[in-house]
Coordinates of C-alpha atoms in Angstrom, one line a residue:
M1 CA -59.6 34.5 17.4
R2 CA -62.9 35.3 15.8
N3 CA -61.3 37.4 13.2
L4 CA -58.9 34.6 12.3
Q5 CA -61.8 32.0 11.9
T6 CA -63.5 34.5 9.8
F7 CA -60.4 35.0 7.5
L8 CA -60.0 31.4 7.2
N9 CA -63.6 30.7 6.2
N10 CA -63.3 33.4 3.7
I11 CA -60.2 31.7 2.2
I12 CA -61.9 28.3 2.1
N13 CA -65.1 29.8 0.4
I14 CA -62.8 31.5 -2.2
L15 CA -60.9 28.2 -3.0
E16 CA -64.5 26.3 -3.2
S17 CA -65.7 28.9 -5.7
I18 CA -62.8 28.4 -8.1
K19 CA -63.7 25.2 -10.1
F20 CA -62.2 23.2 -12.9
P21 CA -64.1 21.0 -15.4
V22 CA -62.7 17.4 -15.7
G23 CA -64.9 15.3 -18.0
K24 CA -68.3 15.6 -16.7
N25 CA -67.3 16.6 -13.2
E26 CA -66.3 19.9 -11.9
I27 CA -63.7 19.8 -9.2
T28 CA -62.9 22.6 -6.8
L29 CA -59.5 24.1 -6.0
I30 CA -59.6 23.0 -2.6
Y31 CA -60.7 19.5 -3.4
L32 CA -57.6 19.6 -5.9
L33 CA -55.2 20.5 -2.9
Q34 CA -56.8 17.6 -0.9
V35 CA -56.0 15.2 -3.8
I36 CA -52.4 16.5 -3.9
A37 CA -52.0 16.0 -0.2
Y38 CA -53.3 12.4 -0.4
L39 CA -51.1 11.8 -3.2
I40 CA -48.0 13.0 -1.5
I41 CA -48.9 10.8 1.5
I42 CA -49.5 7.7 -0.6
L43 CA -45.9 8.2 -2.4
V44 CA -44.1 8.5 1.0
L45 CA -45.8 5.4 2.2
A46 CA -45.2 3.5 -1.0
S47 CA -41.6 4.6 -1.2
Y48 CA -41.4 3.4 2.7
F49 CA -43.0 0.1 1.9
N50 CA -40.7 -0.3 -1.2
R51 CA -37.7 -0.1 1.1
I52 CA -39.1 -2.4 3.6
L53 CA -40.0 -4.9 0.7
R54 CA -36.5 -4.8 -0.8
Q55 CA -34.5 -4.8 2.3
K56 CA -36.3 -7.4 4.6
I57 CA -39.3 -9.2 3.2
L58 CA -38.4 -10.1 -0.6
K59 CA -34.7 -10.5 0.5
K60 CA -35.5 -13.9 2.1
I61 CA -37.0 -15.0 -1.1
I62 CA -35.1 -13.2 -3.8
S63 CA -31.3 -13.2 -3.5
E64 CA -30.7 -10.9 -6.6
F65 CA -31.0 -7.2 -5.7
G66 CA -32.1 -6.2 -9.2
I67 CA -35.1 -8.8 -9.4
R68 CA -36.0 -7.6 -5.9
Y69 CA -35.9 -3.9 -7.0
V70 CA -38.4 -4.8 -10.0
F71 CA -40.9 -6.5 -7.7
A72 CA -40.8 -4.2 -4.8
S73 CA -41.3 -1.4 -7.3
I74 CA -44.3 -3.0 -8.9
I75 CA -46.0 -4.1 -5.6
S76 CA -45.4 -0.9 -3.7
Y77 CA -46.4 1.5 -6.2
G78 CA -49.1 -0.7 -7.7
L79 CA -50.6 -0.9 -4.3
G80 CA -50.1 3.1 -3.7
A81 CA -52.2 3.6 -7.3
F82 CA -54.9 1.2 -6.1
C83 CA -55.2 3.0 -2.8
F84 CA -55.3 6.5 -4.6
I85 CA -58.1 5.4 -6.8
I86 CA -60.0 4.2 -3.7
I87 CA -59.6 7.6 -2.0
L88 CA -60.6 9.4 -5.2
Q89 CA -64.0 7.2 -5.2
I90 CA -64.5 7.8 -1.6
T91 CA -64.4 11.5 -2.0
G92 CA -67.1 11.3 -4.9
F93 CA -64.9 11.7 -7.5
N94 CA -66.3 9.9 -10.9
V95 CA -63.0 7.7 -11.8
S96 CA -64.2 7.1 -15.2
T97 CA -63.2 10.4 -16.2
L98 CA -59.6 9.4 -15.8
A99 CA -59.9 7.5 -19.0
F100 CA -59.9 10.8 -20.6
L101 CA -56.8 12.0 -18.6
G102 CA -55.2 8.8 -19.5
G103 CA -55.7 9.7 -23.2
G104 CA -53.9 12.9 -22.8
V105 CA -51.2 11.4 -20.7
G106 CA -50.7 8.8 -23.4
I107 CA -50.3 11.4 -26.0
G108 CA -47.8 13.1 -23.8
I109 CA -45.8 10.0 -23.1
G110 CA -45.7 9.3 -27.2
L111 CA -44.7 12.9 -27.8
G112 CA -42.5 14.0 -25.1
L113 CA -41.7 11.2 -22.9
Q114 CA -40.4 8.6 -25.3
G115 CA -36.8 8.6 -23.8
I116 CA -38.0 7.9 -20.4
T117 CA -40.4 5.4 -21.5
K118 CA -37.5 3.5 -23.3
N119 CA -35.4 3.7 -20.3
L120 CA -38.0 2.2 -18.2
V121 CA -38.7 -0.7 -20.5
S122 CA -34.8 -1.2 -21.0
G123 CA -34.3 -1.2 -17.4
L124 CA -37.0 -3.9 -16.9
S125 CA -35.4 -5.9 -19.8
V126 CA -31.8 -5.6 -17.9
L127 CA -33.1 -6.4 -14.7
L128 CA -35.1 -9.5 -15.6
E129 CA -32.6 -10.9 -18.2
R130 CA -30.0 -10.6 -15.6
K131 CA -27.1 -10.4 -17.9
I132 CA -25.8 -7.2 -16.2
K133 CA -25.6 -7.5 -12.6
I134 CA -24.4 -5.4 -9.4
G135 CA -20.7 -6.2 -9.0
H136 CA -20.0 -7.0 -12.7
F137 CA -17.1 -5.3 -14.5
I138 CA -18.1 -3.9 -17.7
K139 CA -16.6 -2.1 -20.7
F140 CA -19.1 0.4 -22.4
K141 CA -17.7 2.4 -25.0
D142 CA -15.1 4.5 -23.0
V143 CA -16.5 3.5 -19.7
E144 CA -14.8 0.7 -17.9
G145 CA -15.8 -0.1 -14.2
Y146 CA -18.0 -2.0 -11.8
V147 CA -21.9 -1.8 -11.8
T148 CA -22.8 -0.6 -8.3
E149 CA -26.7 0.2 -9.3
I150 CA -29.3 -1.0 -11.6
S151 CA -32.5 0.9 -11.6
T152 CA -35.6 1.1 -13.9
R153 CA -34.1 4.1 -15.5
S154 CA -30.5 4.0 -15.5
A155 CA -27.4 2.0 -14.2
T156 CA -24.5 3.5 -12.3
V157 CA -20.8 2.4 -13.1
K158 CA -18.0 3.1 -10.6
L159 CA -14.7 3.8 -12.4
E160 CA -11.3 3.2 -11.1
N161 CA -10.7 7.0 -10.3
G162 CA -13.5 6.6 -7.8
S163 CA -16.1 8.8 -9.8
S164 CA -19.3 7.2 -11.0
V165 CA -21.0 7.3 -14.5
I166 CA -24.6 7.1 -14.9
I167 CA -25.8 5.4 -18.0
P168 CA -29.3 5.2 -19.4
N169 CA -30.7 1.7 -19.8
R170 CA -31.6 2.2 -23.3
N171 CA -27.9 2.7 -24.3
L172 CA -26.9 -0.6 -22.6
I173 CA -29.5 -2.5 -24.5
E174 CA -29.0 -0.8 -28.1
S175 CA -25.2 -0.6 -27.9
E176 CA -22.4 -3.0 -27.7
L177 CA -21.2 -4.0 -24.0
T178 CA -18.5 -6.2 -22.7
N179 CA -19.3 -7.8 -19.7
Y180 CA -16.2 -9.6 -17.9
H181 CA -18.5 -11.7 -15.3
Y182 CA -21.2 -12.9 -17.7
K183 CA -21.0 -16.8 -17.8
T184 CA -17.2 -16.6 -16.5
D185 CA -15.2 -15.8 -13.4
H186 CA -12.1 -14.9 -15.0
A187 CA -10.8 -12.5 -17.9
R188 CA -7.8 -12.8 -20.3
L189 CA -5.2 -10.1 -20.4
S190 CA -2.5 -9.7 -23.0
L191 CA 1.2 -8.1 -23.1
F192 CA 3.2 -7.5 -26.2
I193 CA 6.8 -8.3 -25.7
R194 CA 9.7 -7.9 -28.4
V195 CA 13.0 -9.4 -28.2
D196 CA 16.2 -9.4 -30.4
Y197 CA 16.5 -11.7 -33.2
N198 CA 19.5 -13.4 -31.5
S199 CA 17.5 -14.4 -28.7
D200 CA 16.8 -18.1 -27.6
L201 CA 13.0 -18.5 -28.5
L202 CA 12.8 -21.3 -25.7
L203 CA 14.5 -19.2 -22.9
V204 CA 12.1 -16.2 -24.0
T205 CA 9.3 -18.4 -23.6
E206 CA 10.3 -20.0 -20.2
T207 CA 11.2 -16.5 -18.7
L208 CA 7.8 -15.2 -19.9
L209 CA 5.8 -17.8 -18.3
I210 CA 7.8 -17.9 -15.0
C211 CA 7.1 -14.2 -14.7
A212 CA 3.5 -14.9 -15.1
Y213 CA 3.4 -17.8 -12.6
S214 CA 5.4 -15.6 -9.9
E215 CA 2.4 -13.0 -9.9
T216 CA -0.2 -13.7 -7.1
N217 CA -3.1 -12.2 -8.8
I218 CA -2.5 -14.2 -12.2
L219 CA -4.4 -17.4 -12.4
K220 CA -2.6 -20.8 -12.6
I221 CA -5.6 -22.2 -14.5
P222 CA -6.2 -21.5 -17.2
P223 CA -2.3 -21.4 -17.6
P224 CA -0.5 -18.5 -18.9
Q225 CA 0.2 -19.0 -22.5
A226 CA 3.5 -17.4 -24.5
I227 CA 2.6 -16.8 -28.2
F228 CA 4.9 -16.3 -30.7
K229 CA 3.3 -13.9 -33.0
G230 CA 6.0 -13.6 -35.8
F231 CA 8.9 -11.7 -37.2
G232 CA 9.0 -8.2 -37.0
D233 CA 11.0 -5.5 -38.7
S234 CA 13.8 -5.5 -36.1
C235 CA 12.5 -8.0 -33.4
L236 CA 10.7 -11.3 -32.6
D237 CA 7.2 -10.5 -31.6
F238 CA 5.7 -12.2 -28.5
E239 CA 2.3 -11.9 -26.8
L240 CA 1.6 -13.3 -23.3
W241 CA -1.8 -14.4 -22.5
I242 CA -2.9 -14.2 -18.8
W243 CA -6.1 -14.9 -16.8
I244 CA -7.2 -13.0 -13.8
N245 CA -10.3 -13.3 -12.0
S246 CA -13.1 -11.1 -13.1
D247 CA -13.3 -9.4 -9.7
N248 CA -9.8 -8.2 -10.0
M249 CA -10.3 -6.4 -13.3
G250 CA -10.2 -3.2 -11.3
I251 CA -6.6 -3.8 -10.7
R252 CA -5.7 -5.0 -13.9
F253 CA -3.4 -2.0 -14.7
E254 CA -1.5 -2.8 -11.4
V255 CA -1.2 -6.6 -12.2
L256 CA 0.0 -5.6 -15.7
S257 CA 2.5 -3.1 -14.4
S258 CA 4.0 -5.5 -12.0
L259 CA 4.3 -8.2 -14.7
Y260 CA 6.2 -5.7 -16.9
F261 CA 8.5 -4.9 -14.1
S262 CA 9.2 -8.6 -13.6
I263 CA 9.7 -9.3 -17.3
E264 CA 12.0 -6.3 -17.9
Y265 CA 14.1 -7.7 -14.9
H266 CA 14.4 -11.2 -15.7
L267 CA 14.9 -10.5 -19.4
R268 CA 17.8 -8.5 -18.6
E269 CA 19.1 -11.1 -16.1
R270 CA 19.2 -13.7 -18.8
N271 CA 20.7 -11.3 -21.3
I272 CA 18.0 -11.1 -23.6
R273 CA 17.7 -7.7 -25.5
I274 CA 14.7 -5.7 -25.8
P275 CA 15.6 -3.9 -29.2
L276 CA 15.1 -0.5 -30.4
A277 CA 13.9 0.2 -33.9
Q278 CA 16.7 -0.3 -36.2
R279 CA 17.4 1.5 -39.5
E280 CA 20.4 1.1 -41.9
L281 CA 21.7 3.7 -44.3
W282 CA 23.4 2.4 -47.3
L283 CA 25.6 5.0 -49.4
R284 CA 25.8 4.4 -53.0
N285 CA 28.3 5.7 -55.5
F286 CA 30.4 6.3 -52.4
N287 CA 34.1 7.3 -53.0
R288 CA 36.3 4.7 -52.0
T289 CA 39.2 7.0 -51.1
N290 CA 39.2 8.0 -47.3
E291 CA 37.8 11.4 -47.1
T292 CA 35.5 13.2 -44.9
F293 CA 31.9 13.3 -45.7
S294 CA 29.7 16.4 -44.8
F295 CA 25.9 16.3 -44.2
S296 CA 25.8 20.0 -43.6
T297 CA 27.4 23.1 -44.3
T298 CA 29.1 23.8 -41.1
Q299 CA 32.6 22.3 -39.8
Q300 CA 31.1 21.3 -36.7
D301 CA 28.5 19.0 -38.5
L302 CA 31.1 17.1 -40.6
I303 CA 31.0 13.3 -40.0
P304 CA 34.0 11.3 -40.9
S305 CA 33.4 8.1 -42.9
T306 CA 35.2 5.4 -44.7
N307 CA 34.6 3.3 -47.7
S308 CA 33.3 0.3 -45.4
D309 CA 31.3 2.5 -42.8
R310 CA 27.5 1.9 -42.3
I311 CA 25.5 4.6 -40.4
E312 CA 23.1 2.3 -38.1
N313 CA 21.4 2.3 -34.6
N314 CA 24.1 2.3 -32.2
Y315 CA 22.3 0.7 -29.2
Q316 CA 24.3 -1.9 -27.6
S317 CA 23.2 -4.4 -24.8
E318 CA 25.2 -4.5 -21.7
N319 CA 27.1 -7.6 -21.2
I320 CA 25.3 -8.8 -18.2
S321 CA 26.1 -12.5 -17.3
T322 CA 23.3 -14.7 -16.1
S323 CA 22.9 -14.8 -12.5
S324 CA 24.3 -17.6 -10.7
T325 CA 21.1 -17.9 -8.8
L326 CA 18.9 -18.0 -11.8
F327 CA 18.2 -21.4 -13.0
S328 CA 17.0 -22.5 -16.4
I329 CA 14.1 -24.7 -16.4
T330 CA 15.1 -25.7 -19.9
K331 CA 18.5 -26.9 -18.9
L332 CA 16.9 -28.7 -15.7
L333 CA 14.4 -30.5 -17.9
A334 CA 17.3 -31.8 -20.4
K335 CA 18.9 -33.3 -17.1
V336 CA 15.9 -35.4 -16.6
E337 CA 16.8 -38.8 -17.9
Y338 CA 13.4 -39.2 -19.6
F339 CA 13.6 -35.8 -21.2
K340 CA 17.0 -35.3 -22.2
T341 CA 16.5 -36.4 -25.9
L342 CA 13.5 -34.1 -26.5
N343 CA 13.9 -31.2 -28.7
D344 CA 13.5 -27.7 -28.1
L345 CA 9.9 -27.4 -29.3
Q346 CA 9.1 -30.5 -27.1
I347 CA 10.8 -29.1 -24.1
R348 CA 8.8 -25.8 -24.8
K349 CA 5.5 -27.7 -24.3
L350 CA 6.5 -29.1 -21.0
I351 CA 7.3 -25.7 -19.8
E352 CA 4.1 -24.3 -21.0
I353 CA 2.2 -26.7 -19.1
G354 CA 4.0 -26.3 -15.8
T355 CA 3.2 -24.1 -12.9
L356 CA 5.1 -22.6 -9.8
K357 CA 4.3 -24.0 -6.4
E358 CA 5.6 -22.2 -3.1
I359 CA 5.9 -24.3 0.2
K360 CA 6.9 -22.9 3.6
K361 CA 9.6 -24.4 6.0
S362 CA 8.5 -27.7 7.3
E363 CA 5.5 -27.8 5.0
I364 CA 4.7 -31.3 3.7
L365 CA 4.5 -31.6 -0.1
F366 CA 3.2 -35.0 0.0
K367 CA 3.3 -38.2 2.0
E368 CA 4.2 -41.8 1.2
N369 CA 1.5 -43.6 -0.6
D370 CA 0.0 -40.4 -1.9
P371 CA -1.2 -40.4 -5.5
G372 CA 1.7 -39.6 -7.7
D373 CA 0.2 -36.7 -9.6
A374 CA 3.1 -34.4 -10.3
F375 CA 6.8 -33.7 -11.2
Y376 CA 8.8 -31.2 -9.5
I377 CA 12.1 -29.2 -10.1
I378 CA 13.5 -27.3 -7.1
L379 CA 14.0 -23.7 -8.2
S380 CA 15.0 -22.3 -4.8
G381 CA 15.3 -23.6 -1.3
S382 CA 15.7 -27.5 -0.2
V383 CA 13.5 -30.4 0.7
E384 CA 13.9 -33.6 2.6
I385 CA 12.8 -36.9 1.2
F386 CA 12.2 -39.5 3.9
T387 CA 10.2 -42.8 4.6
E388 CA 7.8 -42.6 7.6
T389 CA 7.6 -46.2 7.9
L390 CA 11.5 -46.6 8.3
K391 CA 11.9 -43.3 9.9
K392 CA 14.8 -42.8 7.6
T393 CA 16.1 -39.8 5.5
L394 CA 16.7 -40.7 1.8
A395 CA 18.0 -37.8 0.4
V396 CA 18.2 -34.0 0.8
L397 CA 17.7 -32.1 -2.5
Q398 CA 18.8 -28.7 -3.3
K399 CA 18.0 -26.0 -5.9
G400 CA 18.5 -27.6 -9.5
D401 CA 17.3 -31.1 -8.2
F402 CA 14.2 -32.8 -9.4
F403 CA 11.9 -35.6 -8.2
G404 CA 8.9 -37.4 -9.1
E405 CA 9.1 -37.8 -12.6
L406 CA 8.3 -41.6 -12.7
A407 CA 5.4 -41.2 -10.5
L408 CA 4.0 -38.5 -13.0
M409 CA 4.5 -40.7 -16.0
L410 CA 3.5 -43.8 -14.8
G411 CA 0.7 -42.9 -12.3
I412 CA 2.4 -44.8 -9.4
P413 CA 1.9 -43.9 -5.7
R414 CA 4.5 -42.0 -3.9
T415 CA 7.3 -44.2 -2.3
A416 CA 8.5 -41.3 0.1
T417 CA 7.4 -38.2 1.8
V418 CA 8.8 -34.8 1.0
K419 CA 9.1 -32.0 3.4
A420 CA 10.4 -28.4 3.0
I421 CA 13.6 -27.7 4.9
Q422 CA 13.1 -24.0 4.1
D423 CA 10.9 -21.9 2.0
T424 CA 11.0 -23.5 -1.4
V425 CA 10.0 -22.8 -4.9
L426 CA 9.0 -25.3 -7.2
F427 CA 8.3 -25.8 -10.9
S428 CA 5.7 -28.6 -11.3
I429 CA 4.0 -30.5 -14.2
N430 CA 0.7 -32.2 -12.8
N431 CA -0.8 -35.3 -14.2
K432 CA -3.7 -33.6 -15.8
Q433 CA -1.6 -31.3 -17.7
F434 CA 0.8 -33.8 -18.8
D435 CA -2.0 -36.4 -20.0
Q436 CA -3.5 -33.6 -22.0
L437 CA -0.2 -32.9 -23.6
L438 CA 0.5 -36.5 -24.5
K439 CA -3.1 -36.8 -25.8
N440 CA -2.4 -33.8 -28.1
Y441 CA 1.0 -34.8 -29.2
P442 CA 1.2 -39.0 -29.5
E443 CA 4.8 -38.7 -30.9
L444 CA 6.0 -37.2 -27.6
C445 CA 4.3 -40.1 -25.7
E446 CA 6.3 -42.6 -28.1
R447 CA 9.4 -40.5 -27.3
I448 CA 9.1 -40.9 -23.5
V449 CA 8.4 -44.5 -23.7
E450 CA 11.5 -45.2 -25.6
E451 CA 13.5 -43.3 -23.0
L452 CA 11.9 -45.1 -20.3
G453 CA 12.8 -48.4 -21.9
K454 CA 16.3 -47.6 -21.6
N455 CA 16.0 -47.8 -17.7
E456 CA 14.5 -51.4 -17.3
D457 CA 16.3 -51.7 -13.9
E458 CA 14.7 -48.7 -12.2
L459 CA 11.1 -49.6 -13.8
E460 CA 11.5 -53.2 -12.6
K461 CA 12.4 -51.8 -9.2
R462 CA 9.1 -49.6 -9.3
R463 CA 7.0 -52.5 -10.6
E464 CA 8.1 -54.7 -7.7
E465 CA 7.2 -51.9 -5.2
L466 CA 3.7 -51.8 -6.9
R467 CA 3.4 -55.7 -6.5
E468 CA 4.4 -55.6 -2.8
K469 CA 1.8 -53.0 -2.2
G470 CA -0.9 -54.9 -4.1
L471 CA -1.4 -52.2 -6.7
L472 CA -0.3 -54.3 -9.6
K473 CA -3.2 -55.4 -11.9
P474 CA -2.9 -59.2 -12.6
E475 CA -2.4 -58.7 -16.3
E476 CA 0.8 -56.5 -15.4
Q477 CA 2.4 -59.1 -13.3
D478 CA 4.6 -60.6 -15.9
S479 CA 4.4 -58.6 -19.1
N480 CA 7.5 -57.2 -20.7
I481 CA 8.5 -54.2 -19.0
I482 CA 8.3 -51.7 -22.2
L483 CA 4.8 -53.2 -22.8
W484 CA 4.1 -52.4 -19.0
V485 CA 5.0 -48.8 -19.5
R486 CA 3.2 -48.5 -22.7
Q487 CA -0.1 -49.9 -20.9
R488 CA 0.5 -47.7 -17.9
L489 CA 0.7 -44.6 -20.3
Q490 CA -2.3 -45.6 -22.3
S491 CA -4.5 -46.2 -19.1
L492 CA -3.6 -42.7 -18.0
L493 CA -4.4 -41.2 -21.3
S494 CA -7.8 -43.0 -21.5
S495 CA -8.8 -42.4 -17.9

């Protein structure tokens, strides 16, 4: 034991004999080892305190993780640095000599640590400006994914394949970046569709919009839009705009795939061709007599041709008849008394503002005296229309029937209750969308007033119902029925 103690004393004496000049002070090697031990202990404690601040103390005050991270780091490591300086002074070290070291460190940062310094400053900028947050879906060059972590040096982005990419903060600040969550909660996706020149543009528009409304991950507001882009070489070019929640950007390819499948199926069901590129070859100075034309030197490659032959793309669409269960909203809207004289362009505007609505068996769509805020066409299923006050069924409507058109256009309360007899899919146009359409296209409003005026008996009946319920304004009591309709529409548009 005495030999071990003697050995340790000799080691300590040797360490104390080794000295380093630091400014005006000299420090021994054993003192330097003690300082390193203190520094390690302080760093461990500061790191632990940082975690406590982020996860417990500051969490009650600051909800944003990035801001908590900045404040926790400043407080914990600032306190650690202060404690380290106190320890140095207590142990007799002249702290003023650190100014000399600080100058050396500054030169080192200026020469060799510029990248790290830029990343630290950029990280603080990202965290404090809060334009990029954890959970945001971003696109940075070829990287697309969700931000899972933002530190003072770098940001971590999780890709759709499960891997993660670490991006230095300076790159996020200096380069262009797309953030699908910044000041919005939805993002737009586009699909490009080409159809044959013989296609009915109104039917194409209707098909694209119905397919979009049928997908659960596609938002109803903003509504999908079918954009006619122009006339291509061998096709008509359409672009379908859809919106999804920004949180669903990670599954955008699945959404687009499902929508493409649906579009292809419904276009085929409605006998709308997706054309191949077509090329035509015209033969000049062709011998009018029937003969065999050769395009090669071998007998097997001989191609028979006549004076009227034309070599062209031989793609032929199958003669697929429209399914009996597939209804055209265009034709159903044309059945509505007040829409039947609208032209195709005006009908298209009605289709564009519509949405699909699903109701389950026995579900109530609306009740008697509810505000008349929508018009409906039954695409599948059936509904019962009844009055609760009289406990009487007024009608049972099947697919292809429609209801609520006067309530939509005149803003009058519902006169009956509607309940689904079975699972039912409805095409609906609500009052906000309809009113906006009339504001944008005043000529459409006048056209509807003209059609409403042709059914004065029905309008008088509805006005009488409003009078009985005390919902008619004094100035509307004895006015001309056409003037009354015009006033009702104008009041809706000005509201």
